[in-house]
Coordinates of C-alpha atoms in Angstrom, one line a residue:
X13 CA -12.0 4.4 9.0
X14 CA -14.5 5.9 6.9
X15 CA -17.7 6.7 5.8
X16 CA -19.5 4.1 5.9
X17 CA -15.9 5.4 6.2
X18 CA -14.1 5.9 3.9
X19 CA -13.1 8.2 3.0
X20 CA -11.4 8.0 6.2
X21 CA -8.6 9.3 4.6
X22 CA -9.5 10.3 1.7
X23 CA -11.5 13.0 1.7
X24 CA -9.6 15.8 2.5
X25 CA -10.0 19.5 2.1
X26 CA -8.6 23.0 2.5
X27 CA -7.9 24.4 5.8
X28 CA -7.4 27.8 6.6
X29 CA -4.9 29.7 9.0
X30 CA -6.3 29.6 12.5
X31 CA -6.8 33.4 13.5
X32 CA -3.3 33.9 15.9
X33 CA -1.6 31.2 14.9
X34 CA 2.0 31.3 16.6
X35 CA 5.2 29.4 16.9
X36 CA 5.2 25.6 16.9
X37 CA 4.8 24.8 20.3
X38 CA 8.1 23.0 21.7
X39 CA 8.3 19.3 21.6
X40 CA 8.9 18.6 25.4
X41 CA 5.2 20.8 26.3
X42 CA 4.9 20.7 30.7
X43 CA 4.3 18.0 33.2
X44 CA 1.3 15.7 32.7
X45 CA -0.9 13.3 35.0
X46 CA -1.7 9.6 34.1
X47 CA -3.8 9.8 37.3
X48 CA -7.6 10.0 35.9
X49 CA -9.2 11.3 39.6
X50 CA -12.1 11.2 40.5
X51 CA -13.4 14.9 39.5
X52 CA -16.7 14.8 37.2
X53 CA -15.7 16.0 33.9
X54 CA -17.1 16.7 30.8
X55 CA -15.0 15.5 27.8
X56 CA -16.1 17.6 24.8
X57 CA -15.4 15.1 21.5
X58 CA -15.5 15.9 17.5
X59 CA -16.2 13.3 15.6
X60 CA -16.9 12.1 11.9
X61 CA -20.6 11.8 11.4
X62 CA -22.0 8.3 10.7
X63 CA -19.4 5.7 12.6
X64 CA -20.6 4.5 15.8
X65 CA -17.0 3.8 17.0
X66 CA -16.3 7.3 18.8
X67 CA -19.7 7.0 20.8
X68 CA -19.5 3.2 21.2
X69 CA -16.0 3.5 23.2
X70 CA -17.0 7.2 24.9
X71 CA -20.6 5.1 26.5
X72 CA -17.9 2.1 27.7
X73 CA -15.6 4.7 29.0
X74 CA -18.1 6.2 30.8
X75 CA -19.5 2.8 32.2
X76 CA -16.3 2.2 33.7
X77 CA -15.3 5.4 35.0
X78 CA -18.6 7.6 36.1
X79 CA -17.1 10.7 36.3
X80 CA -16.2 11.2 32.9
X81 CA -19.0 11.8 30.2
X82 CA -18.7 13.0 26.8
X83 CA -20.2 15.5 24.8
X84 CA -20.3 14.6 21.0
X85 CA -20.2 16.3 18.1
X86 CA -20.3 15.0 14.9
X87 CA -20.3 16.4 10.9
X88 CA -19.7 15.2 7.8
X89 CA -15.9 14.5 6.9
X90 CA -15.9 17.3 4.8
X91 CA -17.7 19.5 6.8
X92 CA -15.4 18.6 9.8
X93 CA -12.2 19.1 7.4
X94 CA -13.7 22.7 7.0
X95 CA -14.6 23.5 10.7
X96 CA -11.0 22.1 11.7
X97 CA -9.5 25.1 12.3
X98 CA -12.0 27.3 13.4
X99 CA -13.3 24.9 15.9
X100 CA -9.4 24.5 17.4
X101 CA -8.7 28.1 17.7
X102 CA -12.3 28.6 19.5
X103 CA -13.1 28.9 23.2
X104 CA -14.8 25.9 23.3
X105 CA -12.0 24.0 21.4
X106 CA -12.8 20.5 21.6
X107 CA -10.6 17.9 23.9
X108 CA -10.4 15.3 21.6
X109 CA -11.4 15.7 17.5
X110 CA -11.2 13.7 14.5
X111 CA -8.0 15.0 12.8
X112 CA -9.0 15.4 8.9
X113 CA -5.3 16.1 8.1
X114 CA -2.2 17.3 10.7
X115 CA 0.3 19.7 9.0
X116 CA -1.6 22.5 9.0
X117 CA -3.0 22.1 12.4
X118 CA 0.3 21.6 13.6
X119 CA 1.8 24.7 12.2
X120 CA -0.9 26.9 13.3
X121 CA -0.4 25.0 16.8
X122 CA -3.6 24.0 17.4
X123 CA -2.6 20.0 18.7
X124 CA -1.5 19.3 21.8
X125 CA 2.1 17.5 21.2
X126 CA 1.6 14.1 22.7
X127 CA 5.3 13.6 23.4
X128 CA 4.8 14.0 27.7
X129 CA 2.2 11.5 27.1
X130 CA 3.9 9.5 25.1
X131 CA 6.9 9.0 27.9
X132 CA 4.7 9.0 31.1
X133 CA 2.3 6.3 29.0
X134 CA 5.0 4.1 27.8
X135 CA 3.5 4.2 23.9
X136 CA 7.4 3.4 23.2
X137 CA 5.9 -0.5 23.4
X138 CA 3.8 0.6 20.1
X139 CA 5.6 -0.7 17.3
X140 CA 7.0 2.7 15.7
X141 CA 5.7 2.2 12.5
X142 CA 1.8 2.5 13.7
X143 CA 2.9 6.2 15.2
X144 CA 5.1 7.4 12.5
X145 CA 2.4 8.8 10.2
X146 CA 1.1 10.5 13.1
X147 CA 4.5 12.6 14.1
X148 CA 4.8 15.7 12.5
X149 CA 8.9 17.5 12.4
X150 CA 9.9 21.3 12.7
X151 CA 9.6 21.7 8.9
X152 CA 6.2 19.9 8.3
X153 CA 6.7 16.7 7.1
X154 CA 5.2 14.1 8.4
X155 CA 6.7 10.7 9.5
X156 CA 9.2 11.7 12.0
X157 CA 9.6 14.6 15.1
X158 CA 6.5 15.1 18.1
X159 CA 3.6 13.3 18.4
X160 CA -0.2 14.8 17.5
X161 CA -2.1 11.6 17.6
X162 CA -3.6 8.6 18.2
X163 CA -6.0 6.3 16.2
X164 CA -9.1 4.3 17.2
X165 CA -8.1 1.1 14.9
X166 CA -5.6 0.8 12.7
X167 CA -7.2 0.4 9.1
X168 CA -6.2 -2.0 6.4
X169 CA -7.4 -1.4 2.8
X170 CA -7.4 -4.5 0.4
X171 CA -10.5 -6.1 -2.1
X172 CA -13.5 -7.4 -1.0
X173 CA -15.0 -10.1 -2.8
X174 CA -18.6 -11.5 -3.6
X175 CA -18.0 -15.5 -3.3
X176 CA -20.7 -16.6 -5.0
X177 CA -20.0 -14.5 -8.2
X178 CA -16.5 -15.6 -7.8
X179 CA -17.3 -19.3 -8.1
X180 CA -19.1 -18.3 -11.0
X181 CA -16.1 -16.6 -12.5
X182 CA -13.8 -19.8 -11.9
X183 CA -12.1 -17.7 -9.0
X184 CA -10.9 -20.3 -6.3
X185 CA -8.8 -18.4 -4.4
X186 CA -7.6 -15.1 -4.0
X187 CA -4.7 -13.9 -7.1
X188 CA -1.2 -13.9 -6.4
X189 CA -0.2 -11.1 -8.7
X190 CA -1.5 -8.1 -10.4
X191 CA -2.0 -9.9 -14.4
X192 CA -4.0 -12.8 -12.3
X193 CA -6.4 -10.2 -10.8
X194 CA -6.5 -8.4 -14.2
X195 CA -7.4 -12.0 -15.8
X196 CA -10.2 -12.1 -13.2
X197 CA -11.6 -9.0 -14.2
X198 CA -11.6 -10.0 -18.2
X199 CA -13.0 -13.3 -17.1
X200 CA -15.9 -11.9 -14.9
X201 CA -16.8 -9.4 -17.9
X202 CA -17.3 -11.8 -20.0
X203 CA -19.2 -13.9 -18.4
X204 CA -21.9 -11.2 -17.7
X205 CA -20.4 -10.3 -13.8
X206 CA -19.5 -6.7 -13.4
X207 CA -16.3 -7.0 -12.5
X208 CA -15.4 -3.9 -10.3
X209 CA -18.0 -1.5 -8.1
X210 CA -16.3 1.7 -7.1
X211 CA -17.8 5.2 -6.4
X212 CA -15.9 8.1 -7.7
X213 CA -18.5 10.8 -7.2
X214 CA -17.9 14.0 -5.2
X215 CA -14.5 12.2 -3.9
X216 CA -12.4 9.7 -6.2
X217 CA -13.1 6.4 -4.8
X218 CA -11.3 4.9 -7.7
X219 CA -8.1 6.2 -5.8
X220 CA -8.4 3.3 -3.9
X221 CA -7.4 1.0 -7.0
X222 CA -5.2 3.5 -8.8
X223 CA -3.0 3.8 -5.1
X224 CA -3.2 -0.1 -5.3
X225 CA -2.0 -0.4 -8.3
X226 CA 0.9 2.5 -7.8
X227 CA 1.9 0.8 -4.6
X228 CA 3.1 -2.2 -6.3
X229 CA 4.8 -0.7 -9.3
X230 CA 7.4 1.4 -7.0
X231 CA 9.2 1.2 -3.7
X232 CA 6.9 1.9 -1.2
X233 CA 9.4 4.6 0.8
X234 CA 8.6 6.8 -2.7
X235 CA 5.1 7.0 -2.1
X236 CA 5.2 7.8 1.5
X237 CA 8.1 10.4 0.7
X238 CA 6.1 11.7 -1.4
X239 CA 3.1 12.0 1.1
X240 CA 4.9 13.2 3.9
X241 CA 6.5 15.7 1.9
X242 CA 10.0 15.0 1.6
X243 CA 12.5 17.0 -0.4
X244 CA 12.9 15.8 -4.0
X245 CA 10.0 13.3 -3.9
X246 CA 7.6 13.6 -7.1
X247 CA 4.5 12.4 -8.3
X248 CA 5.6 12.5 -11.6
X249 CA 7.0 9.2 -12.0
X250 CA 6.8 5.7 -13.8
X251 CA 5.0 4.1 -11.3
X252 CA 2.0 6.6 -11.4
X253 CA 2.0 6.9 -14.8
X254 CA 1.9 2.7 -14.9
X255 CA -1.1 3.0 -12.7
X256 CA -2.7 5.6 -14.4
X257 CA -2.9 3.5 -17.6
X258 CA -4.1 0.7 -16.1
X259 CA -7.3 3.1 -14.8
X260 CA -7.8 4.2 -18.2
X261 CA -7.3 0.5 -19.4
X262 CA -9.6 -0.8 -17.2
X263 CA -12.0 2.3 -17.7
X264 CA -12.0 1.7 -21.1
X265 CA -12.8 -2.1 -20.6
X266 CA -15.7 -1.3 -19.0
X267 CA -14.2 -3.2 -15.7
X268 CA -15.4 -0.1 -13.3
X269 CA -19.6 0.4 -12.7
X270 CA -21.1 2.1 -15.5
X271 CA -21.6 5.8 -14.7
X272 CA -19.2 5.5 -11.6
X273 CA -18.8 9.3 -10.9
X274 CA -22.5 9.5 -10.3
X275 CA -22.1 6.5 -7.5
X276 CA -21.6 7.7 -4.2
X277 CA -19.5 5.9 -1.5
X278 CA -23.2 4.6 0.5
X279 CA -24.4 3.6 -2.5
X280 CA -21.2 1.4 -3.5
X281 CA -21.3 -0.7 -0.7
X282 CA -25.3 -0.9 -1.2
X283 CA -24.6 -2.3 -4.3
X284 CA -22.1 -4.6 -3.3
X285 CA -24.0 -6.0 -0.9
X286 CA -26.3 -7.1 -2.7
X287 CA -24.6 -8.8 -5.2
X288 CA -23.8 -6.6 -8.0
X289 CA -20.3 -6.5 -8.4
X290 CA -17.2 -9.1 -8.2
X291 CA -14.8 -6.9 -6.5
X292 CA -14.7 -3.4 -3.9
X293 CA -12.0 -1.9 -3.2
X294 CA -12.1 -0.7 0.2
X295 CA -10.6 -1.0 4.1
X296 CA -12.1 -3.3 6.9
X297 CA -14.1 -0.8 8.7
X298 CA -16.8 -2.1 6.4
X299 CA -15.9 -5.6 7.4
X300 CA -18.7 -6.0 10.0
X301 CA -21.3 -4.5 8.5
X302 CA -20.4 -6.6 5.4
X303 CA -20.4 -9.8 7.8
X304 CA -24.2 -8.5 8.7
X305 CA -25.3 -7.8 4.8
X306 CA -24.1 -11.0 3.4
X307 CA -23.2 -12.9 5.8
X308 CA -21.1 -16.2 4.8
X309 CA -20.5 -14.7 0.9
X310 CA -17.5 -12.2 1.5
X311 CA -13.9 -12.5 1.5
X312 CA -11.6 -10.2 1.3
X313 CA -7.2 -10.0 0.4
X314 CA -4.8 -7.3 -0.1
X315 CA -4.1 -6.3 -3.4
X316 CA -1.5 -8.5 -5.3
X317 CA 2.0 -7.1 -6.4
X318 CA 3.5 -8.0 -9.5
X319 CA 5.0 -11.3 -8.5
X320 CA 3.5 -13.9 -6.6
X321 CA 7.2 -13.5 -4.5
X322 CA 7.2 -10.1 -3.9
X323 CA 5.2 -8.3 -0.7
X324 CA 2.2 -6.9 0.0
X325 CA 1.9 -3.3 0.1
X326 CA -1.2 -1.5 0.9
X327 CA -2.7 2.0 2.5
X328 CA -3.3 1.6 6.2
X329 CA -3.7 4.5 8.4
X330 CA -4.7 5.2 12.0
X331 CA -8.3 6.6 12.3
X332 CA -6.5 9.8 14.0
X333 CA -7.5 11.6 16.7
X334 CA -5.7 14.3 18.6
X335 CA -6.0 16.9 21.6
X336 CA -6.6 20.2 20.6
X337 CA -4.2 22.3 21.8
X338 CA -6.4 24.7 24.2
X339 CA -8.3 21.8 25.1
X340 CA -9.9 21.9 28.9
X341 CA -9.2 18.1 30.0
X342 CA -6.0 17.6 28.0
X343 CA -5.1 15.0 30.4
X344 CA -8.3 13.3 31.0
X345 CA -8.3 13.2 27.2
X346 CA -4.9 11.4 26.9
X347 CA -6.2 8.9 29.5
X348 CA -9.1 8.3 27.5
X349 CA -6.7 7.4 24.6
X350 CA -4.3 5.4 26.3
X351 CA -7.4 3.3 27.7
X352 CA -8.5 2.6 24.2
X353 CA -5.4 1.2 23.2
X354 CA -4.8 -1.3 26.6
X355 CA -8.5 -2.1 28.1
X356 CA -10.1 -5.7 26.9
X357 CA -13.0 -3.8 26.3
X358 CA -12.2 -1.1 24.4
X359 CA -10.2 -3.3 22.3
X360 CA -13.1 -5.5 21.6
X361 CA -15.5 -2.9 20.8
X362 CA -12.1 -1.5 18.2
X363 CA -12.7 -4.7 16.6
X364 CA -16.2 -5.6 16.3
X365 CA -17.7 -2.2 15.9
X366 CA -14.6 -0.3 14.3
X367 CA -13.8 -3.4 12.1
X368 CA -9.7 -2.4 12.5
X369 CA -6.7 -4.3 14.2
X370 CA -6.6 -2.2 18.1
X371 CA -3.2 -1.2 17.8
X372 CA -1.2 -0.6 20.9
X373 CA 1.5 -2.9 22.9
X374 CA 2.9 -5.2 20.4
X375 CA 2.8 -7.6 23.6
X376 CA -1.2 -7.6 24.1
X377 CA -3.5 -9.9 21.8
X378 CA -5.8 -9.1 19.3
X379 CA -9.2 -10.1 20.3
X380 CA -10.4 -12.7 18.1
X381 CA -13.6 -12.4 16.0
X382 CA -15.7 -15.2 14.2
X383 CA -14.4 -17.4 12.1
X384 CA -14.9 -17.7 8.9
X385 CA -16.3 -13.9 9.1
X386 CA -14.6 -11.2 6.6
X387 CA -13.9 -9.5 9.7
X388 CA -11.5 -12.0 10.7
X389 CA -9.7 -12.3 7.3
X390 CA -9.2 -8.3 7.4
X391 CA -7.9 -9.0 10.7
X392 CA -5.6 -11.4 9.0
X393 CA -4.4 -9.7 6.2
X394 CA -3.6 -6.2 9.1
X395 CA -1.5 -9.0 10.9
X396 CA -0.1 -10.2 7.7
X397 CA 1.1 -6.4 6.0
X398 CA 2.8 -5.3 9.4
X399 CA 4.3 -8.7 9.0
X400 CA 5.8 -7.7 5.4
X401 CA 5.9 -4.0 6.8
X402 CA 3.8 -3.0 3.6
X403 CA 1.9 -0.2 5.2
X404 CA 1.5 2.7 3.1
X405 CA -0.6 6.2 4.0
X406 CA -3.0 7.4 1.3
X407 CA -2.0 9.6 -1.2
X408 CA -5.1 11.3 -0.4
X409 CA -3.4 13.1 2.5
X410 CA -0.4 14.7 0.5
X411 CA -1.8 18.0 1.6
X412 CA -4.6 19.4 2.6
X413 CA -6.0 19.7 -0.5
X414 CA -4.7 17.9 -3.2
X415 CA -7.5 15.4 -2.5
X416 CA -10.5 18.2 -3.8
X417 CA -8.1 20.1 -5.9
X418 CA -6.2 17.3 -8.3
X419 CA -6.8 13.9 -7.2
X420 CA -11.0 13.8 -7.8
X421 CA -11.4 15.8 -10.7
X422 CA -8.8 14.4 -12.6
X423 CA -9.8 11.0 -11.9
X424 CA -13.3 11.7 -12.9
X425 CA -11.9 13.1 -16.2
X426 CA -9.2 10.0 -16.9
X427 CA -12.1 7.4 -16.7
X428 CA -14.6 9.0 -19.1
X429 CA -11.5 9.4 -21.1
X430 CA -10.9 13.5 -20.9
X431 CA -7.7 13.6 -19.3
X432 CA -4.9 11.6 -20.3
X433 CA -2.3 9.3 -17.7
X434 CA 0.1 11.2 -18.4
X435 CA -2.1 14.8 -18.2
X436 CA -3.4 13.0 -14.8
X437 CA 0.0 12.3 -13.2
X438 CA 1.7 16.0 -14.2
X439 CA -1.9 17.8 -13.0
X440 CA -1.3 15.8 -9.6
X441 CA 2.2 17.2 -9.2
X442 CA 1.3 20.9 -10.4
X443 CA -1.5 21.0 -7.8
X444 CA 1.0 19.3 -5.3
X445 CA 3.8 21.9 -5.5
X446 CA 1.6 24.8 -6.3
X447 CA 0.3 23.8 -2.1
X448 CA 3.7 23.6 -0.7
X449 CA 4.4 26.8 -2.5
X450 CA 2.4 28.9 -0.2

């Protein structure tokens, strides 16, 4: 979820060592307690600054179990990317934080490894594919060995839509492939309708559509071998280079907001809202306070692949939390998270205030929300990829710093036309294996 979430997953940044950092701590870790107790405890939480998710499920925690309270803190993403570390490896290490990336964190073994919870909970009922990103293997690559978190919502990234400007462009339903969204976008600039708002200042918000566009052109797998690190995988390929055109094509077409590295992510969604764009590319933790802006005159669909028969492939990622390894209550904390995932309640509050399918038991329902609301069509279209099994994780999370180091400014370069697709895709991969190198 992100900012007002976004950059939920995108924004990442460098993390340092943690001061002591030892051995990876063994996968089977020591006996844990499902039992909550009745013991007054203090949970102490870390959180990303400006979501009222954390605090809205903490408060309904608390209401139904009085003897735990929480203690929040909360920082900017990038702030809280920073402070990772440090905070982990502290005395007062936090019980339960907002994991900016996992790799790192894990090597310096400052997570808890979920996997005792994970058997004494039963999270084996999770479909596997909503925990894999979050598992983290001996030689750091993500996507299969221990567990190191959880999420609060499962998020789905797709393309909002104004419906009144897209009655105005002809637009009667969502496209089917990628050249019938690209003949929307011609069509709405020519009829006077910006056709794209998308920040790309201080983090590359355009990422969203370039990842869009690279998800379709290419065997999924490849980006998320890629991501997760996986021997041989490169960024330097056909279908990144495809994508990186289209940017530049776009760019050059004027199809992306005038001065969009000057347009921050609050300001983006500002300016959808009230009605200056066709198209934002985003996920649906904006979905209800979209529903609340313009009520009645959003839709939203996941992006189109090339032909109206293949499937949909988009990012979707767990808003992650983890334990931090010297955390005080680990168990109360793992309680908290199981709870999140199974109560009514909490589940309701995942999907009205978090705007993102619950997750958990493949068994239990998802709580339904309005109809006709954007909330339930991002709803929809969550049900609908895990259907296709399209999920993807963000490029965005590579590393911890590829994000800040190669993704932003060379996207900011490519769409005011100073850096090349083919300079953009090569710089990528440079930055990429220059991080693993050290």
């Amino acid at each position: 979820m992100t900012t007002a979430a976004v950059v939920p997953l995108a924004l990442v940044g460098a993390a340092c060592s943690a001061p002591g950092s030892g051995e990876r701590a063994p996968a089977g870790g020591g006996p844990v307690s499902t039992s909550l107790g009745t013991e007054k405890v203090t949970l102490n939480m870390y959180a990303e600054t400006g979501f009222p998710l954390a605090k809205a499920l903490a408060d309904e925690f608390t209401r139904q179990h009085p003897n735990v309270t929480f203690k929040v803190r909360e920082d900017q993403f990038t702030v809280l990317v920073e402070n990772a570390p440090r905070v982990l490896a502290g005395d007062n290490a936090p019980d339960i934080i907002r994991l900016p990336t996992m790799v790192d964190l894990v090597k310096d073994n400052l997570l808890k490894n979920l996997d005792p919870y994970f058997k004494a909970y039963g999270w084996d009922k999770f479909p596997a594919s909503q925990l894999a990103q979050l598992r983290v293997n001996k030689d750091g690559q993500r996507g299969s060995g221990p567990l190191y978190g959880l999420g609060l919502g499962y998020s789905v990234t797709g393309v909002f839509y104004n419906k009144d400007l897209a009655k105005k462009v002809g637009m009667t339903q969502p496209p089917t492939t990628v050249a019938e969204f690209e003949s929307l976008l011609a069509k709405a600039s020519k009829d006077g309708v910006q056709p794209i708002v998308q920040f790309n200042k201080n983090t590359a918000g355009i990422n969203f559509p370039y990842q869009a566009l690279q998800n379709q052109f290419t065997d999924p797998a490849q980006v998320n071998d890629w991501i997760f690190q996986k021997p041989g995988a490169t960024f330097d390929a056909p279908a990144s280079l495809k994508a990186a055109q289209s940017i530049e094509k776009w760019a050059k077409a004027g199809y992306f907001t005038k001065d969009a590295n000057a347009l921050d992510y609050t300001n983006m969604v500002g300016d959808f809202a009230k009605g200056q764009g066709l198209f934002m590319f985003n996920g649906d933790w904006e979905s209800a306070n979209l529903d609340t802006k313009m009520p009645g005159n959003v839709g939203f669909f996941l992006f189109p692949a090339e032909t109206a028969a293949g499937r949909h492939v988009a990012m979707s990622s767990p808003n992650t939390f983890g334990i931090g390894a010297r955390a005080e209550h680990p168990d109360v904390a793992a309680y908290f998270l199981n709870w999140l995932h199974t109560n009514d309640k909490a589940r309701k509050i995942l999907v009205d205030v978090g705007g993102s399918n619950p997750g958990g038991p493949a068994d239990l329902p998802v709580p339904q929300a309005k109809e006709d609301s954007v909330l339930a069509s991002t709803l929809k279209a969550s049900q609908q990829l895990a259907d296709e099994n399209g999920a993807v994780d963000f490029t965005a999370n590579a590393t911890g710093s590829i994000f800040a180091s190669a993704i932003t400014p060379e996207l900011q370069k490519l769409i005011v036309g100073q850096q090349t697709p083919e300079g953009y895709v090569k710089a990528v991969q440079k930055e990429y294996e220059k991080e693993l190198s050290r």
